[in-house]
Amino acid sequence: MRKKYEPTWLIESIVQLTPEMLKVQGIKAVLADLDNTMIAWNNLDGTKEIHQWLKEMKAAGVSVIVVSNNKTSRVSRAVAPLGVDFVSWSMKPFCRGINVAQRKLRIEKKEMVMVGDQLMTDILAANRSGIRSILVKPIVESDSFITKFNRARERRILKKLAKTDDLTYKKGIR
Ligand SMILES: [Mg+2]
């Protein structure tokens, strides 16, 4: 039921991903949503944890690229302190951002995973692109109307998915 919204995995936070977990899955690159996945609107510089996580990924040779629907000026401002590459105007739930990221990374689809906090953009885009995905809990509640509207719909979709699938947030992927 509603498989197009179904994430491959669910974890509480992107920082729980380790290079080892990704390696087991054959994943070489993390395509990360920006808002509420990597950073919160009220802390644009990012937390200590996200900086530490990015360092670990870099050291292990895992590529991290931000794939955001936001405009270029906003995304470049946000990723500057994080020091990662990005795709803006990604048009999730369409495949544009993921395709651009794949071209930049020059890797296969099975080597990428999309991580995001929204079923209706991040997870749907990943499923349409044929790549694996990870749903994370949003860092903070957003104040935007459109996000609130989407969240209400998401809760209904999650409820339906939960009838057939285990949708509890795990500590990692496997
Ligand atoms: Mg988001």
GROMACS .gro file of C-alpha atoms and ligand atoms in nm, residues 33 35-37 117-118 122, ligand 1:
model
    8
   33ASP     CA    1   1.809   1.697   0.257
   35ASP     CA    2   1.620   2.172   0.628
   36ASN     CA    3   1.529   1.971   0.934
   37THR     CA    4   1.758   1.685   0.826
  117ASP     CA    5   1.260   1.417   0.691
  118GLN     CA    6   0.968   1.434   0.450
  122ASP     CA    7   1.256   1.331  -0.004
  175MG      MG    8   1.348   1.875   0.513
   0.00000   0.00000   0.00000
